[in-house]
PDB file of C-alpha atoms in Angstrom:
ATOM      1  CA  MET A   1     200.595 -10.515-130.429  1.00 49.00           C
ATOM      2  CA  THR A   2     203.436  -9.313-132.633  1.00 54.00           C
ATOM      3  CA  GLY A   3     204.618  -6.325-134.627  1.00 58.00           C
ATOM      4  CA  ARG A   4     202.928  -2.948-134.483  1.00 61.00           C
ATOM      5  CA  ALA A   5     200.025  -4.058-132.296  1.00 61.00           C
ATOM      6  CA  ALA A   6     202.384  -5.450-129.627  1.00 74.00           C
ATOM      7  CA  ALA A   7     204.501  -2.283-129.623  1.00 75.00           C
ATOM      8  CA  ASP A   8     201.394  -0.101-129.300  1.00 82.00           C
ATOM      9  CA  THR A   9     200.132  -2.185-126.373  1.00 87.00           C
ATOM     10  CA  ILE A  10     203.467  -1.887-124.574  1.00 89.00           C
ATOM     11  CA  ASP A  11     203.601   1.856-125.204  1.00 90.00           C
ATOM     12  CA  ASP A  12     200.055   2.251-123.843  1.00 91.00           C
ATOM     13  CA  GLU A  13     200.970   0.415-120.631  1.00 91.00           C
ATOM     14  CA  LEU A  14     204.224   2.332-120.115  1.00 92.00           C
ATOM     15  CA  ARG A  15     202.523   5.684-120.678  1.00 92.00           C
ATOM     16  CA  HIS A  16     201.348   5.576-117.052  1.00 92.00           C
ATOM     17  CA  TRP A  17     204.724   4.709-115.507  1.00 95.00           C
ATOM     18  CA  ARG A  18     207.084   7.275-113.969  1.00 95.00           C
ATOM     19  CA  GLN A  19     210.512   7.375-112.425  1.00 96.00           C
ATOM     20  CA  GLY A  20     210.069   6.274-108.817  1.00 96.00           C
ATOM     21  CA  ASP A  21     207.096   3.992-109.462  1.00 96.00           C
ATOM     22  CA  VAL A  22     207.119   0.582-107.817  1.00 96.00           C
ATOM     23  CA  SER A  23     206.123  -3.004-108.556  1.00 96.00           C
ATOM     24  CA  LEU A  24     205.557  -5.454-105.712  1.00 94.00           C
ATOM     25  CA  ASP A  25     204.513  -8.373-107.889  1.00 91.00           C
ATOM     26  CA  ALA A  26     205.040 -11.729-106.198  1.00 75.00           C
ATOM     27  CA  GLU A  27     208.300 -13.583-106.768  1.00 77.00           C
ATOM     28  CA  GLN A  28     210.007 -10.540-108.264  1.00 86.00           C
ATOM     29  CA  GLU A  29     213.565 -11.551-109.144  1.00 89.00           C
ATOM     30  CA  PHE A  30     216.664  -9.401-109.421  1.00 92.00           C
ATOM     31  CA  VAL A  31     219.563 -10.636-111.558  1.00 91.00           C
ATOM     32  CA  HIS A  32     223.268  -9.854-111.441  1.00 89.00           C
ATOM     33  CA  VAL A  33     226.489 -11.380-112.786  1.00 90.00           C
ATOM     34  CA  ALA A  34     228.807 -13.161-110.336  1.00 89.00           C
ATOM     35  CA  ASP A  35     231.985 -15.217-110.313  1.00 87.00           C
ATOM     36  CA  LEU A  36     230.612 -18.413-108.816  1.00 83.00           C
ATOM     37  CA  SER A  37     234.101 -19.723-108.123  1.00 82.00           C
ATOM     38  CA  CYS A  38     234.466 -16.841-105.647  1.00 82.00           C
ATOM     39  CA  PRO A  39     230.985 -16.021-104.341  1.00 82.00           C
ATOM     40  CA  HIS A  40     230.715 -13.175-101.851  1.00 81.00           C
ATOM     41  CA  SER A  41     227.234 -11.660-102.126  1.00 84.00           C
ATOM     42  CA  PRO A  42     224.405 -13.369-100.200  1.00 85.00           C
ATOM     43  CA  ALA A  43     222.743 -14.363-103.491  1.00 85.00           C
ATOM     44  CA  SER A  44     225.851 -15.905-105.061  1.00 84.00           C
ATOM     45  CA  ILE A  45     226.785 -17.711-101.827  1.00 84.00           C
ATOM     46  CA  GLN A  46     223.275 -19.153-101.648  1.00 83.00           C
ATOM     47  CA  ALA A  47     223.403 -20.183-105.321  1.00 79.00           C
ATOM     48  CA  VAL A  48     226.623 -22.114-104.789  1.00 77.00           C
ATOM     49  CA  ALA A  49     225.418 -23.636-101.516  1.00 79.00           C
ATOM     50  CA  GLY A  50     222.254 -24.892-103.195  1.00 70.00           C
ATOM     51  CA  ALA A  51     224.006 -26.544-106.140  1.00 71.00           C
ATOM     52  CA  ASP A  52     223.780 -30.325-106.383  1.00 62.00           C
ATOM     53  CA  ASP A  53     227.460 -30.623-107.328  1.00 62.00           C
ATOM     54  CA  LYS A  54     229.426 -27.695-105.946  1.00 58.00           C
ATOM     55  CA  ARG A  55     232.517 -28.764-107.868  1.00 57.00           C
ATOM     56  CA  LYS A  56     230.773 -27.855-111.108  1.00 58.00           C
ATOM     57  CA  VAL A  57     229.719 -24.389-109.965  1.00 65.00           C
ATOM     58  CA  THR A  58     232.571 -22.282-111.316  1.00 70.00           C
ATOM     59  CA  GLY A  59     233.167 -19.306-113.548  1.00 79.00           C
ATOM     60  CA  ILE A  60     231.025 -16.322-114.491  1.00 86.00           C
ATOM     61  CA  GLY A  61     227.285 -16.756-114.312  1.00 84.00           C
ATOM     62  CA  THR A  62     224.038 -14.991-113.548  1.00 88.00           C
ATOM     63  CA  VAL A  63     222.470 -15.106-110.104  1.00 89.00           C
ATOM     64  CA  ALA A  64     218.769 -14.480-109.498  1.00 89.00           C
ATOM     65  CA  GLU A  65     217.646 -13.238-106.099  1.00 90.00           C
ATOM     66  CA  GLU A  66     214.047 -12.857-105.010  1.00 91.00           C
ATOM     67  CA  VAL A  67     213.356  -9.313-103.785  1.00 94.00           C
ATOM     68  CA  GLU A  68     210.351  -7.625-102.220  1.00 94.00           C
ATOM     69  CA  GLY A  69     209.885  -5.330-105.183  1.00 95.00           C
ATOM     70  CA  VAL A  70     211.570  -3.021-107.668  1.00 96.00           C
ATOM     71  CA  VAL A  71     211.499   0.704-108.379  1.00 97.00           C
ATOM     72  CA  ILE A  72     211.918   2.480-111.719  1.00 97.00           C
ATOM     73  CA  LEU A  73     215.151   4.512-112.024  1.00 97.00           C
ATOM     74  CA  THR A  74     214.836   5.563-115.678  1.00 96.00           C
ATOM     75  CA  GLN A  75     213.715   9.161-116.206  1.00 94.00           C
ATOM     76  CA  THR A  76     210.010   9.489-116.915  1.00 94.00           C
ATOM     77  CA  CYS A  77     210.576  11.084-120.325  1.00 93.00           C
ATOM     78  CA  ASP A  78     212.452   7.949-121.434  1.00 94.00           C
ATOM     79  CA  VAL A  79     210.021   5.538-119.793  1.00 94.00           C
ATOM     80  CA  VAL A  80     207.118   6.880-121.858  1.00 93.00           C
ATOM     81  CA  ARG A  81     209.032   7.073-125.132  1.00 92.00           C
ATOM     82  CA  SER A  82     208.281   4.522-127.833  1.00 90.00           C
ATOM     83  CA  TYR A  83     209.238   0.938-127.023  1.00 86.00           C
ATOM     84  CA  GLU A  84     210.758   0.605-130.478  1.00 86.00           C
ATOM     85  CA  ASN A  85     213.134   3.544-129.940  1.00 88.00           C
ATOM     86  CA  ARG A  86     213.887   3.094-126.222  1.00 91.00           C
ATOM     87  CA  PRO A  87     213.155  -0.554-125.341  1.00 92.00           C
ATOM     88  CA  PHE A  88     214.911  -0.650-121.944  1.00 96.00           C
ATOM     89  CA  VAL A  89     214.159   0.516-118.405  1.00 96.00           C
ATOM     90  CA  GLU A  90     216.494   0.508-115.389  1.00 97.00           C
ATOM     91  CA  VAL A  91     215.223  -0.699-112.034  1.00 97.00           C
ATOM     92  CA  ALA A  92     216.647  -1.091-108.524  1.00 97.00           C
ATOM     93  CA  PRO A  93     215.506  -3.579-105.873  1.00 96.00           C
ATOM     94  CA  LEU A  94     213.630  -2.550-102.759  1.00 96.00           C
ATOM     95  CA  VAL A  95     215.325  -3.473 -99.487  1.00 96.00           C
ATOM     96  CA  ARG A  96     214.070  -3.209 -95.926  1.00 96.00           C
ATOM     97  CA  LEU A  97     215.950  -1.049 -93.408  1.00 95.00           C
ATOM     98  CA  ASP A  98     215.292  -0.024 -89.823  1.00 92.00           C
ATOM     99  CA  ASP A  99     213.475   3.219 -89.041  1.00 90.00           C
ATOM    100  CA  ALA A 100     216.655   5.160 -88.248  1.00 85.00           C
ATOM    101  CA  MET A 101     218.293   4.176 -91.529  1.00 88.00           C
ATOM    102  CA  VAL A 102     215.166   5.034 -93.513  1.00 92.00           C
ATOM    103  CA  GLU A 103     215.200   8.508 -91.994  1.00 86.00           C
ATOM    104  CA  GLN A 104     218.879   8.909 -92.919  1.00 84.00           C
ATOM    105  CA  VAL A 105     218.028   7.867 -96.482  1.00 89.00           C
ATOM    106  CA  ARG A 106     215.216  10.432 -96.587  1.00 88.00           C
ATOM    107  CA  ARG A 107     217.682  13.139 -95.581  1.00 80.00           C
ATOM    108  CA  LEU A 108     220.136  12.075 -98.342  1.00 79.00           C
ATOM    109  CA  GLN A 109     222.648  10.960 -95.722  1.00 77.00           C
ATOM    110  CA  ARG A 110     222.917   7.469 -97.247  1.00 85.00           C
ATOM    111  CA  PRO A 111     223.550   7.911-100.987  1.00 84.00           C
ATOM    112  CA  ALA A 112     223.666   4.153-101.594  1.00 89.00           C
ATOM    113  CA  PHE A 113     219.873   4.246-101.183  1.00 93.00           C
ATOM    114  CA  ALA A 114     216.926   6.342-102.336  1.00 94.00           C
ATOM    115  CA  TYR A 115     213.841   7.162-100.274  1.00 94.00           C
ATOM    116  CA  VAL A 116     210.593   5.883-101.835  1.00 95.00           C
ATOM    117  CA  LYS A 117     207.695   7.825-100.366  1.00 92.00           C
ATOM    118  CA  CYS A 118     204.982   5.229-100.975  1.00 93.00           C
ATOM    119  CA  MET A 119     207.070   2.500 -99.324  1.00 95.00           C
ATOM    120  CA  ALA A 120     208.082   4.460 -96.234  1.00 92.00           C
ATOM    121  CA  ARG A 121     205.614   2.729 -93.892  1.00 93.00           C
ATOM    122  CA  GLU A 122     206.997  -0.649 -94.940  1.00 95.00           C
ATOM    123  CA  ARG A 123     210.556   0.676 -94.415  1.00 95.00           C
ATOM    124  CA  LEU A 124     211.463  -0.225 -98.010  1.00 96.00           C
ATOM    125  CA  VAL A 125     213.976   1.901 -99.907  1.00 96.00           C
ATOM    126  CA  ALA A 126     215.699   1.622-103.293  1.00 96.00           C
ATOM    127  CA  ASP A 127     219.122  -0.042-103.227  1.00 96.00           C
ATOM    128  CA  LEU A 128     221.031   2.078-105.757  1.00 94.00           C
ATOM    129  CA  ASP A 129     224.121  -0.126-105.584  1.00 92.00           C
ATOM    130  CA  ARG A 130     222.193  -2.665-107.669  1.00 94.00           C
ATOM    131  CA  VAL A 131     220.692  -1.783-111.041  1.00 95.00           C
ATOM    132  CA  MET A 132     219.063  -4.167-113.518  1.00 95.00           C
ATOM    133  CA  THR A 133     218.016  -3.492-117.124  1.00 96.00           C
ATOM    134  CA  VAL A 134     214.677  -4.918-118.255  1.00 95.00           C
ATOM    135  CA  GLU A 135     212.740  -4.570-121.476  1.00 94.00           C
ATOM    136  CA  LYS A 136     209.604  -2.470-121.426  1.00 94.00           C
ATOM    137  CA  ALA A 137     207.517  -5.495-122.404  1.00 92.00           C
ATOM    138  CA  VAL A 138     208.376  -6.944-118.978  1.00 93.00           C
ATOM    139  CA  VAL A 139     207.435  -3.735-117.170  1.00 94.00           C
ATOM    140  CA  ALA A 140     204.140  -3.664-119.083  1.00 93.00           C
ATOM    141  CA  SER A 141     203.182  -6.938-117.365  1.00 92.00           C
ATOM    142  CA  TRP A 142     203.800  -5.566-113.858  1.00 94.00           C
ATOM    143  CA  THR A 143     201.258  -4.024-111.497  1.00 95.00           C
ATOM    144  CA  ARG A 144     202.169  -0.357-111.102  1.00 95.00           C
ATOM    145  CA  ILE A 145     202.165   1.397-107.720  1.00 95.00           C
ATOM    146  CA  SER A 146     202.641   5.153-107.765  1.00 94.00           C
ATOM    147  CA  GLY A 147     205.919   5.919-106.006  1.00 92.00           C
ATOM    148  CA  TRP A 148     205.097   9.515-105.134  1.00 91.00           C
ATOM    149  CA  ASN A 149     202.163  11.929-105.014  1.00 90.00           C
ATOM    150  CA  THR A 150     203.602  15.435-105.411  1.00 91.00           C
ATOM    151  CA  ASP A 151     206.107  17.083-107.734  1.00 91.00           C
ATOM    152  CA  ALA A 152     208.350  17.763-104.743  1.00 89.00           C
ATOM    153  CA  GLU A 153     208.442  14.061-103.855  1.00 91.00           C
ATOM    154  CA  GLY A 154     209.274  13.181-107.462  1.00 91.00           C
ATOM    155  CA  ARG A 155     212.116  15.702-107.503  1.00 90.00           C
ATOM    156  CA  GLU A 156     213.491  14.325-104.236  1.00 89.00           C
ATOM    157  CA  PHE A 157     213.645  10.817-105.692  1.00 92.00           C
ATOM    158  CA  ALA A 158     215.420  12.089-108.812  1.00 91.00           C
ATOM    159  CA  ARG A 159     217.781  14.056-106.602  1.00 86.00           C
ATOM    160  CA  ALA A 160     218.682  10.924-104.644  1.00 89.00           C
ATOM    161  CA  ILE A 161     219.549   9.069-107.850  1.00 91.00           C
ATOM    162  CA  ALA A 162     221.682  11.970-109.080  1.00 87.00           C
ATOM    163  CA  ARG A 163     223.367  12.216-105.680  1.00 81.00           C
ATOM    164  CA  LYS A 164     224.544   8.617-105.946  1.00 83.00           C
ATOM    165  CA  ARG A 165     226.458   9.343-109.159  1.00 81.00           C
ATOM    166  CA  SER A 166     227.588  12.915-108.606  1.00 78.00           C
ATOM    167  CA  ARG A 167     228.584  13.056-104.926  1.00 77.00           C
ATOM    168  CA  PHE A 168     231.911  14.647-104.147  1.00 83.00           C
ATOM    169  CA  ALA A 169     234.871  12.436-103.204  1.00 84.00           C
ATOM    170  CA  PHE A 170     236.273  14.052-100.063  1.00 90.00           C
ATOM    171  CA  PRO A 171     240.046  13.679 -99.535  1.00 91.00           C
ATOM    172  CA  ASN A 172     240.990  10.664 -97.426  1.00 91.00           C
ATOM    173  CA  ASP A 173     242.667  12.788 -94.763  1.00 93.00           C
ATOM    174  CA  PHE A 174     239.470  14.806 -94.348  1.00 94.00           C
ATOM    175  CA  VAL A 175     237.464  11.602 -93.927  1.00 91.00           C
ATOM    176  CA  PHE A 176     239.788  10.655 -91.076  1.00 92.00           C
ATOM    177  CA  ALA A 177     239.646  14.205 -89.667  1.00 94.00           C
ATOM    178  CA  ALA A 178     235.842  14.037 -89.607  1.00 93.00           C
ATOM    179  CA  ALA A 179     235.639  10.527 -88.121  1.00 91.00           C
ATOM    180  CA  ARG A 180     234.742  11.763 -84.611  1.00 92.00           C
ATOM    181  CA  PHE A 181     232.007  13.954 -86.046  1.00 92.00           C
ATOM    182  CA  ARG A 182     230.538  11.016 -87.990  1.00 88.00           C
ATOM    183  CA  ARG A 183     230.534   8.785 -84.911  1.00 89.00           C
ATOM    184  CA  ARG A 184     228.860  11.538 -82.869  1.00 91.00           C
ATOM    185  CA  VAL A 185     226.080  12.001 -85.438  1.00 87.00           C
ATOM    186  CA  MET A 186     225.420   8.268 -85.664  1.00 84.00           C
ATOM    187  CA  ASP A 187     225.443   7.844 -81.897  1.00 88.00           C
ATOM    188  CA  LYS A 188     223.302  10.865 -80.960  1.00 88.00           C
ATOM    189  CA  HIS A 189     220.843  11.173 -83.846  1.00 85.00           C
ATOM    190  CA  ASN A 190     218.077   9.001 -82.383  1.00 82.00           C
ATOM    191  CA  ARG A 191     218.642   9.760 -78.725  1.00 88.00           C
ATOM    192  CA  ASN A 192     216.075  11.626 -76.674  1.00 89.00           C
ATOM    193  CA  THR A 193     218.463  14.476 -75.893  1.00 92.00           C
ATOM    194  CA  VAL A 194     218.849  18.129 -76.799  1.00 92.00           C
ATOM    195  CA  GLU A 195     221.588  17.215 -79.253  1.00 93.00           C
ATOM    196  CA  GLY A 196     219.538  14.415 -80.791  1.00 91.00           C
ATOM    197  CA  SER A 197     216.569  16.743 -81.273  1.00 93.00           C
ATOM    198  CA  HIS A 198     218.773  19.239 -83.096  1.00 94.00           C
ATOM    199  CA  LEU A 199     220.253  16.539 -85.335  1.00 92.00           C
ATOM    200  CA  ARG A 200     216.804  15.280 -86.293  1.00 90.00           C
ATOM    201  CA  ALA A 201     215.774  18.838 -87.192  1.00 92.00           C
ATOM    202  CA  LEU A 202     218.448  19.086 -89.918  1.00 91.00           C
ATOM    203  CA  SER A 203     217.629  18.511 -93.576  1.00 88.00           C
ATOM    204  CA  GLU A 204     221.264  18.334 -94.685  1.00 88.00           C
ATOM    205  CA  ILE A 205     224.803  19.330 -93.823  1.00 92.00           C
ATOM    206  CA  ARG A 206     226.904  21.048 -96.500  1.00 93.00           C
ATOM    207  CA  ILE A 207     230.613  21.882 -96.422  1.00 95.00           C
ATOM    208  CA  ARG A 208     233.010  23.961 -98.533  1.00 96.00           C
ATOM    209  CA  GLY A 209     236.808  23.796 -98.491  1.00 96.00           C
ATOM    210  CA  GLU A 210     238.774  26.919 -99.490  1.00 96.00           C
ATOM    211  CA  PRO A 211     240.882  27.839-101.390  1.00 96.00           C
ATOM    212  CA  SER A 212     240.531  24.204-102.529  1.00 94.00           C
ATOM    213  CA  TRP A 213     240.497  20.734-100.997  1.00 95.00           C
ATOM    214  CA  SER A 214     244.025  20.115-102.312  1.00 93.00           C
ATOM    215  CA  ASP A 215     245.671  23.121-100.625  1.00 95.00           C
ATOM    216  CA  ASP A 216     248.147  22.783 -97.767  1.00 96.00           C
ATOM    217  CA  VAL A 217     245.722  24.599 -95.453  1.00 96.00           C
ATOM    218  CA  VAL A 218     241.982  24.249 -96.069  1.00 97.00           C
ATOM    219  CA  ASP A 219     239.447  26.592 -94.459  1.00 97.00           C
ATOM    220  CA  LEU A 220     236.112  24.889 -93.868  1.00 97.00           C
ATOM    221  CA  THR A 221     232.672  26.447 -93.832  1.00 97.00           C
ATOM    222  CA  ILE A 222     229.929  24.109 -92.625  1.00 96.00           C
ATOM    223  CA  TRP A 223     226.236  24.834 -93.106  1.00 97.00           C
ATOM    224  CA  PHE A 224     223.841  22.942 -90.837  1.00 96.00           C
ATOM    225  CA  ILE A 225     220.655  23.448 -92.825  1.00 95.00           C
ATOM    226  CA  LYS A 226     217.537  23.252 -90.683  1.00 94.00           C
ATOM    227  CA  GLU A 227     214.330  21.618 -91.824  1.00 90.00           C
ATOM    228  CA  ARG A 228     212.746  23.077 -88.699  1.00 92.00           C
ATOM    229  CA  ASP A 229     213.618  23.909 -85.104  1.00 93.00           C
ATOM    230  CA  PRO A 230     213.959  20.973 -82.680  1.00 92.00           C
ATOM    231  CA  THR A 231     210.832  19.745 -80.943  1.00 86.00           C
ATOM    232  CA  ASN A 232     210.320  19.527 -77.169  1.00 86.00           C
ATOM    233  CA  VAL A 233     213.531  21.462 -76.415  1.00 90.00           C
ATOM    234  CA  ASP A 234     214.588  25.086 -76.641  1.00 92.00           C
ATOM    235  CA  PRO A 235     216.568  25.749 -79.838  1.00 93.00           C
ATOM    236  CA  ASP A 236     220.243  26.264 -79.075  1.00 93.00           C
ATOM    237  CA  TRP A 237     221.831  26.151 -82.505  1.00 95.00           C
ATOM    238  CA  ALA A 238     224.848  28.282 -81.635  1.00 94.00           C
ATOM    239  CA  ASN A 239     225.899  25.912 -78.874  1.00 94.00           C
ATOM    240  CA  VAL A 240     225.333  22.597 -80.709  1.00 94.00           C
ATOM    241  CA  THR A 241     226.981  23.741 -83.951  1.00 94.00           C
ATOM    242  CA  SER A 242     229.973  24.935 -81.952  1.00 94.00           C
ATOM    243  CA  GLN A 243     230.212  21.524 -80.270  1.00 93.00           C
ATOM    244  CA  TRP A 244     229.893  19.694 -83.596  1.00 95.00           C
ATOM    245  CA  SER A 245     232.554  21.793 -85.308  1.00 94.00           C
ATOM    246  CA  THR A 246     235.088  21.029 -82.561  1.00 95.00           C
ATOM    247  CA  LEU A 247     234.816  17.351 -83.498  1.00 95.00           C
ATOM    248  CA  ILE A 248     236.662  18.041 -86.764  1.00 95.00           C
ATOM    249  CA  ASP A 249     240.345  17.275 -86.207  1.00 96.00           C
ATOM    250  CA  GLU A 250     242.330  20.457 -86.926  1.00 96.00           C
ATOM    251  CA  SER A 251     245.766  18.977 -86.311  1.00 94.00           C
ATOM    252  CA  GLY A 252     246.313  18.483 -90.052  1.00 93.00           C
ATOM    253  CA  ARG A 253     245.379  20.587 -93.068  1.00 96.00           C
ATOM    254  CA  PHE A 254     241.847  21.519 -92.029  1.00 97.00           C
ATOM    255  CA  ARG A 255     240.557  24.525 -90.083  1.00 97.00           C
ATOM    256  CA  VAL A 256     236.886  25.151 -89.302  1.00 96.00           C
ATOM    257  CA  ARG A 257     236.354  28.800 -90.174  1.00 96.00           C
ATOM    258  CA  ASN A 258     232.557  28.949 -89.878  1.00 95.00           C
ATOM    259  CA  ALA A 259     229.837  26.643 -88.591  1.00 95.00           C
ATOM    260  CA  ILE A 260     226.461  28.083 -89.505  1.00 95.00           C
ATOM    261  CA  ALA A 261     222.962  26.906 -88.617  1.00 96.00           C
ATOM    262  CA  CYS A 262     220.485  28.251 -91.152  1.00 95.00           C
ATOM    263  CA  GLU A 263     217.436  27.507 -93.245  1.00 95.00           C
ATOM    264  CA  LEU A 264     217.704  26.715 -96.942  1.00 93.00           C
ATOM    265  CA  ASP A 265     216.503  30.233 -97.781  1.00 94.00           C
ATOM    266  CA  ASP A 266     219.471  31.672 -95.885  1.00 95.00           C
ATOM    267  CA  ILE A 267     222.205  30.079 -97.998  1.00 95.00           C
ATOM    268  CA  THR A 268     223.053  31.752-101.294  1.00 96.00           C
ATOM    269  CA  ALA A 269     222.910  29.935-104.600  1.00 95.00           C
ATOM    270  CA  ARG A 270     226.688  30.312-104.970  1.00 95.00           C
ATOM    271  CA  GLU A 271     227.328  28.901-101.501  1.00 95.00           C
ATOM    272  CA  TYR A 272     225.061  25.968-102.265  1.00 93.00           C
ATOM    273  CA  VAL A 273     226.622  25.000-105.611  1.00 91.00           C
ATOM    274  CA  GLU A 274     230.185  25.514-104.328  1.00 93.00           C
ATOM    275  CA  SER A 275     229.584  23.237-101.323  1.00 93.00           C
ATOM    276  CA  ASP A 276     228.953  19.510-101.020  1.00 89.00           C
ATOM    277  CA  VAL A 277     226.634  17.365 -98.952  1.00 86.00           C
ATOM    278  CA  LEU A 278     228.318  15.814 -95.946  1.00 85.00           C
ATOM    279  CA  ASP A 279     226.676  12.405 -95.770  1.00 77.00           C
ATOM    280  CA  LEU A 280     227.485   9.515 -93.468  1.00 68.00           C
ATOM    281  CA  ASP A 281     228.647   7.197 -96.253  1.00 65.00           C
ATOM    282  CA  SER A 282     231.136   9.715 -97.644  1.00 59.00           C
ATOM    283  CA  LEU A 283     232.715   9.962 -94.174  1.00 60.00           C
ATOM    284  CA  SER A 284     233.064   6.231 -93.654  1.00 57.00           C
ATOM    285  CA  VAL A 285     236.650   5.261 -92.940  1.00 47.00           C
ATOM    286  CA  ASP A 286     235.668   1.669 -93.775  1.00 47.00           C
ATOM    287  CA  GLU A 287     235.217   2.683 -97.432  1.00 44.00           C
ATOM    288  CA  ILE A 288     238.785   4.007 -97.839  1.00 36.00           C
ATOM    289  CA  TRP A 289     241.086   1.658 -99.666  1.00 34.00           C
ATOM    290  CA  ASP A 290     244.856   2.074 -99.732  1.00 33.00           C
TER     291      ASP A 290
END
């Protein structure tokens, strides 16, 4: 099939696809470019190891890795546009994480990944560090699985993608100042304790530095935004937020002025847009390069 008929067929198939939809077709491959003379990803290392003559495996080349599935990243409005005008779609691979990590992804605490509602039981999430471009004719041959069921779930997936590209780069000295807090959250989140129950009840943590993050002295306001009250324990937000705020090192430029536990309805629009999500990846000392 060629020409107009082929384009119409592709457009008809893509009309049903949306951002966040999934394909789990067997032997789904994900491709990236690697320097095979210096392999360091699992896929490129495996490609070199499997070569008949390793001395000939050098230079820039493509590496194909079998993945469990892919998820559509392209906005729905562009997915359904004519194949002739917008022939490409971006996809990310699905990767399997443990239950605790999946929950962190759902809460936007791991911006390298995006939560995929329909894959939650299988513990599969989108790996946003890897993006591949495919033509819509390829997508048209895939079996589509709806990635989400409600508008809210669709917005959350789009929000996760946007978060990956737009997250705030906290100053390096703040990342070090917040290192104890990060370790505490990671250590206590899944524990069957009062503190763990409160951590699991949060939807996100937001922080604002005033007058600005570059000033000699920076006043911090931290909002611990509740999704709900903790289960199986009496809520004690004043005590736990006070404990958490003391974990921020104030020996340098930073001073915790306010630590507030609240619901999303309690934070003003201005406070929300002038603050930034405090996620675990953005506080990772391992990701700071001199």
